XYZ file of C-alpha atoms in Angstrom:
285
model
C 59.271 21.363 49.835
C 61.137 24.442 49.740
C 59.893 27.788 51.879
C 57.677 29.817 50.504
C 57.455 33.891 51.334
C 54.658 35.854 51.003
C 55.373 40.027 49.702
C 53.978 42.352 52.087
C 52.904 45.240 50.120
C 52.192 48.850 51.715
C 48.614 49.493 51.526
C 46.574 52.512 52.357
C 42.850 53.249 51.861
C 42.971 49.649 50.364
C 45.049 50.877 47.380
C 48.288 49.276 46.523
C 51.522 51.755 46.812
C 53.369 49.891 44.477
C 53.556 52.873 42.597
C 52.434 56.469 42.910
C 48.633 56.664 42.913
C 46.767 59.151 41.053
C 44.638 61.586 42.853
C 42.260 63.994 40.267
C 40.982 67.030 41.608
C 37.244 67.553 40.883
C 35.987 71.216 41.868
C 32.292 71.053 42.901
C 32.091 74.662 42.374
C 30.449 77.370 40.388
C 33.112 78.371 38.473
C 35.039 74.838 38.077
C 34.111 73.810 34.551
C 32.661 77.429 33.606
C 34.797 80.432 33.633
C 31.838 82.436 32.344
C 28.776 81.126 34.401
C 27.909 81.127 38.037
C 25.698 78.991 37.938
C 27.046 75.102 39.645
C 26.696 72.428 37.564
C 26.843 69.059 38.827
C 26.566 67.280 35.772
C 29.344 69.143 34.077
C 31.588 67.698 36.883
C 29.960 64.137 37.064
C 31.305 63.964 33.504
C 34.656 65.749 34.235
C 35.339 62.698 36.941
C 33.708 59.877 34.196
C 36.536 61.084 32.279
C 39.205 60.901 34.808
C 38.165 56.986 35.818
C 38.456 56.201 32.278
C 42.148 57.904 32.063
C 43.058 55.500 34.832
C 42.411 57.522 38.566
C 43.269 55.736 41.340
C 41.441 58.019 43.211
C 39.001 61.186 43.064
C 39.210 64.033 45.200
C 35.944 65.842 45.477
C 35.406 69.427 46.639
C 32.633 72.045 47.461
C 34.530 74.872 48.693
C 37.404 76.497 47.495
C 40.379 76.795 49.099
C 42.476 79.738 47.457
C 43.823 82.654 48.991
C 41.614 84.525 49.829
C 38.579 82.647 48.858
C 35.168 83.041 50.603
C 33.842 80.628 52.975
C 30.715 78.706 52.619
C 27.870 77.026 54.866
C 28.337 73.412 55.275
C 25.251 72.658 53.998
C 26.032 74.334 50.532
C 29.229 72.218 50.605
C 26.900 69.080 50.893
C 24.600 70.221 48.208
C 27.240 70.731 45.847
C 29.388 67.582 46.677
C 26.872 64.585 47.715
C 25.123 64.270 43.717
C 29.055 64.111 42.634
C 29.858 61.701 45.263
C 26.728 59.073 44.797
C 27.326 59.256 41.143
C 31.588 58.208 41.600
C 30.866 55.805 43.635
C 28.038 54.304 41.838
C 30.873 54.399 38.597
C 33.324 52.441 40.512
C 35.608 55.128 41.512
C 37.189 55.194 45.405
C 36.270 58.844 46.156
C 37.942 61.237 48.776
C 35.759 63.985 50.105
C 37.962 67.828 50.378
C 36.619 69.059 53.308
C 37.182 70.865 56.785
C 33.588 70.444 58.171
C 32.566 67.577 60.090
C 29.040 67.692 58.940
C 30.669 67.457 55.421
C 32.439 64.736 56.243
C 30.208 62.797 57.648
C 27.275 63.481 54.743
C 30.385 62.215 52.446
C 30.723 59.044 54.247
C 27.571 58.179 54.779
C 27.196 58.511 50.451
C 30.030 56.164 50.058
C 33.683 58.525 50.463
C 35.951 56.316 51.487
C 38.575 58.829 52.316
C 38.390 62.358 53.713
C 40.965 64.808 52.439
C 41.250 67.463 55.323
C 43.250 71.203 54.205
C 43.251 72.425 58.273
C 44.590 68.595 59.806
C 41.362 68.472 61.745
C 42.027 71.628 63.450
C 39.208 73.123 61.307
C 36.082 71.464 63.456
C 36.535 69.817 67.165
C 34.177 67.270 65.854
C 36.151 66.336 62.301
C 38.737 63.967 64.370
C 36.487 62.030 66.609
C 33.723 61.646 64.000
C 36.820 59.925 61.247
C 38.073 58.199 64.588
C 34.586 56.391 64.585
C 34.188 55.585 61.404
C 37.808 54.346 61.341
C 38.403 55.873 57.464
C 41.704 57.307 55.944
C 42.688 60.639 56.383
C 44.593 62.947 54.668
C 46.081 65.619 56.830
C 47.579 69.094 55.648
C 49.743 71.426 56.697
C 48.267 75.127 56.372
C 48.707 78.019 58.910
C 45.726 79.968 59.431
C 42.384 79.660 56.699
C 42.409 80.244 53.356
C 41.601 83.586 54.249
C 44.766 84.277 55.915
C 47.150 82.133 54.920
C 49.539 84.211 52.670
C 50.591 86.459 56.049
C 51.581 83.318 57.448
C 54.029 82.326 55.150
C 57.351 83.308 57.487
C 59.592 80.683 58.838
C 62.848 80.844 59.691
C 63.678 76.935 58.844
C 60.806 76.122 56.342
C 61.334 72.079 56.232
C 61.992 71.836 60.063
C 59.114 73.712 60.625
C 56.668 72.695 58.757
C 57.734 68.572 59.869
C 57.178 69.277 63.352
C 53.727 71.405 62.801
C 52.436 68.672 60.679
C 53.855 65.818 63.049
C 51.895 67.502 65.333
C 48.864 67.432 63.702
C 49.494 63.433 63.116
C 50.087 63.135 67.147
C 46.765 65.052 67.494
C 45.106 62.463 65.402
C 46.392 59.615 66.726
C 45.582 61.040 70.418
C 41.793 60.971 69.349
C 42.008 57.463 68.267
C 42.532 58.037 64.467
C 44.793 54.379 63.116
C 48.197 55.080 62.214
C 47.613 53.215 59.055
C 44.764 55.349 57.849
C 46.663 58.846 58.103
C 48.172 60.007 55.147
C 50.436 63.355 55.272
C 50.809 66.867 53.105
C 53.273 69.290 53.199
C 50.525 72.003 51.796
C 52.087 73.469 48.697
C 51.016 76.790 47.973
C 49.122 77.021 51.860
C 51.260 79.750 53.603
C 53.802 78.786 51.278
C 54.800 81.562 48.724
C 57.199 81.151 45.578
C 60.472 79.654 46.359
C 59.535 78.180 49.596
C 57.624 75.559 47.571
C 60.362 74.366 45.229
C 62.697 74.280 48.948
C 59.776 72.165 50.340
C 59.711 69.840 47.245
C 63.645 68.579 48.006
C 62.678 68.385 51.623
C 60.425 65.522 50.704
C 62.292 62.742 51.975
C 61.822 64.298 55.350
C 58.134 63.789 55.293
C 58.305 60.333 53.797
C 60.711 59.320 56.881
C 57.821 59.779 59.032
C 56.441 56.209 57.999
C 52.481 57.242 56.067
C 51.952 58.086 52.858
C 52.560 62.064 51.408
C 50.706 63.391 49.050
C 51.966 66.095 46.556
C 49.791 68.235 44.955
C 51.373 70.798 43.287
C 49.107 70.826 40.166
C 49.011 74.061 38.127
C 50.484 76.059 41.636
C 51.247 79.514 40.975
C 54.862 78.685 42.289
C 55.243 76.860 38.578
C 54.062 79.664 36.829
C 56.706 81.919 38.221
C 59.201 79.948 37.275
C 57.959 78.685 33.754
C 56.747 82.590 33.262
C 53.403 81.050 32.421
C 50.310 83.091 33.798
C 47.573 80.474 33.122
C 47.275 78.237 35.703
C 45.356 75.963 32.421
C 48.930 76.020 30.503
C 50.807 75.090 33.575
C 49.946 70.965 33.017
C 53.630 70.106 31.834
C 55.404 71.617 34.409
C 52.765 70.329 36.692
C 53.864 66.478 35.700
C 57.325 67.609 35.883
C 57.106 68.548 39.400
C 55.272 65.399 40.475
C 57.816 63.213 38.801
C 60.623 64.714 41.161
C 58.021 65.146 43.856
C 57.693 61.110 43.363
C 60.757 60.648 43.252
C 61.757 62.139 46.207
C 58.992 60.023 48.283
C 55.835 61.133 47.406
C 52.919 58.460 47.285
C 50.468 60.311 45.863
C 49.935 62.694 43.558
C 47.156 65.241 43.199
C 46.551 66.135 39.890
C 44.237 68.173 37.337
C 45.567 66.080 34.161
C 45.273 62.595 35.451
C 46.000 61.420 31.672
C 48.964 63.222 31.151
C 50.352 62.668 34.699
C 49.653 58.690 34.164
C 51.683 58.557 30.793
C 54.624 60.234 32.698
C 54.657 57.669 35.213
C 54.108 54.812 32.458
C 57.318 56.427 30.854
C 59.400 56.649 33.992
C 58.620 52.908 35.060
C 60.185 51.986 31.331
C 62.888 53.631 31.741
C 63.885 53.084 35.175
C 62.264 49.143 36.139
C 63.940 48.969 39.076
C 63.419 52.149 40.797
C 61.123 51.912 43.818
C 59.526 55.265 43.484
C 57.761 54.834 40.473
């Protein structure tokens, strides 16, 4: 009988990377699903992420605290209360759910209500405790690259080689991980658009993709409505901003990214559907 051969396809998180998955940003805050009220509610954003895992998802990424410049910080234990009735109800809907956090305690409330990956916005430099506690519990990680907080960030945005720079910070950061007993396999990598990044520096950081995909784990891209696209579209609202949001992460996949971090998970998903058609035999699509 003749040989048979088995394909070895890259996995991470337990999701196929046959093509780019789909990440959709939930906001667990106040003023996600509101622009008039203060007032948080959860149910509003249980049926914003219904809606995404019917649009197709791969994955949800679901936070309590916001992370733009200049944003305030928050206890953990608000985080929690905002985030765990999102979490329990995506999970109990099917949906693989990633928890956007830089707390430990966070983390581990996430986990222990059925995350299955922990999106991190410091690379576990946030909390001494983040790294050993995802170590333990031996689940994927997504590492960024930001300098400073979200507090500071935007002074920190000076390099003198941006790509070069940014590769060895967040190589780092990976070494770190590693060092406290964090898989190779689970870690997943991202360059931090719009995180001590300003402008231009994110479109050079988009074509120094391939740099970040050398590394060997999967980068995610989220560049979704960034202000960076608004300069150069000229549009101020960051709601208008959707096409040349799936514009970007076209090139961004392209160029290597694996994942893609999105507020229109429909529209993004009909771009890749597209881009498969036309191209069958690319192998970033």
């Amino acid at each position: 009988m003749p040989a048979t051969s088995t394909t070895i396809r890259p996995v991470w998180a337990g999701l196929e990377l046959t093509r780019p998955l789909v990440m959709g940003i939930l906001n667990a805050t106040p003023d996600s699903f509101s622009a008039t009220s203060a007032v948080f509610d959860p149910e509003a954003v249980i049926r914003a992420g219904h809606a995404m895992l019917n649009e197709g998802a791969d994955i949800l990424d679901i936070g309590g605290e916001s992370t733009r410049p200049g944003s305030a910080i928050i206890e953990p234990a608000l985080e929690i209360e905002r985030i765990l009735p999102v979490i329990r109800a995506m999970v109990a809907a099917g949906a693989v759910v990633s928890a956007d956090t830089r707390n430990a305690a966070t983390m581990k409330a996430a986990l222990d209500a059925g995350a299955r990956i922990i999106n991190d916005v410091s690379g576990l430099t946030h909390d001494p405790a983040a790294a050993p506690l995802l170590a333990a519990n031996g689940c994927p990680v997504i590492l960024m690259h930001m300098r400073g907080t979200p507090q500071t960030m935007s002074r920190h945005a000076h390099y003198h080689d941006l790509v070069a720079e940014i590769l060895a910070e967040l190589t780092a950061r990976r070494d770190a991980a590693r060092t406290a007993g964090i898989a190779d396999a689970a870690i997943a990598l991202d360059p931090g658009f719009g995180f001590a990044k300003r402008g231009a520096q994110n479109i050079e950081l988009l074509r120094g993709l391939p740099r970040f995909h050398a590394l060997g784990h999967p980068v995610l891209v989220g560049v979704s409505r960034k202000r960076f696209l608004g300069d150069i579209t000229g549009e101020p609202d960051p709601a208008r901003r959707d096409p040349a949001s799936i514009a970007a992460a076209l090139f961004a996949a392209r160029h290597g990214a694996a994942i893609l971090r999105v507020h229109d998970v429909a529209g993004t998903i009909q771009a890749i559907r597209v881009a498969r058609a036309l191209e069958p035999d690319a192998d970033y699509i």
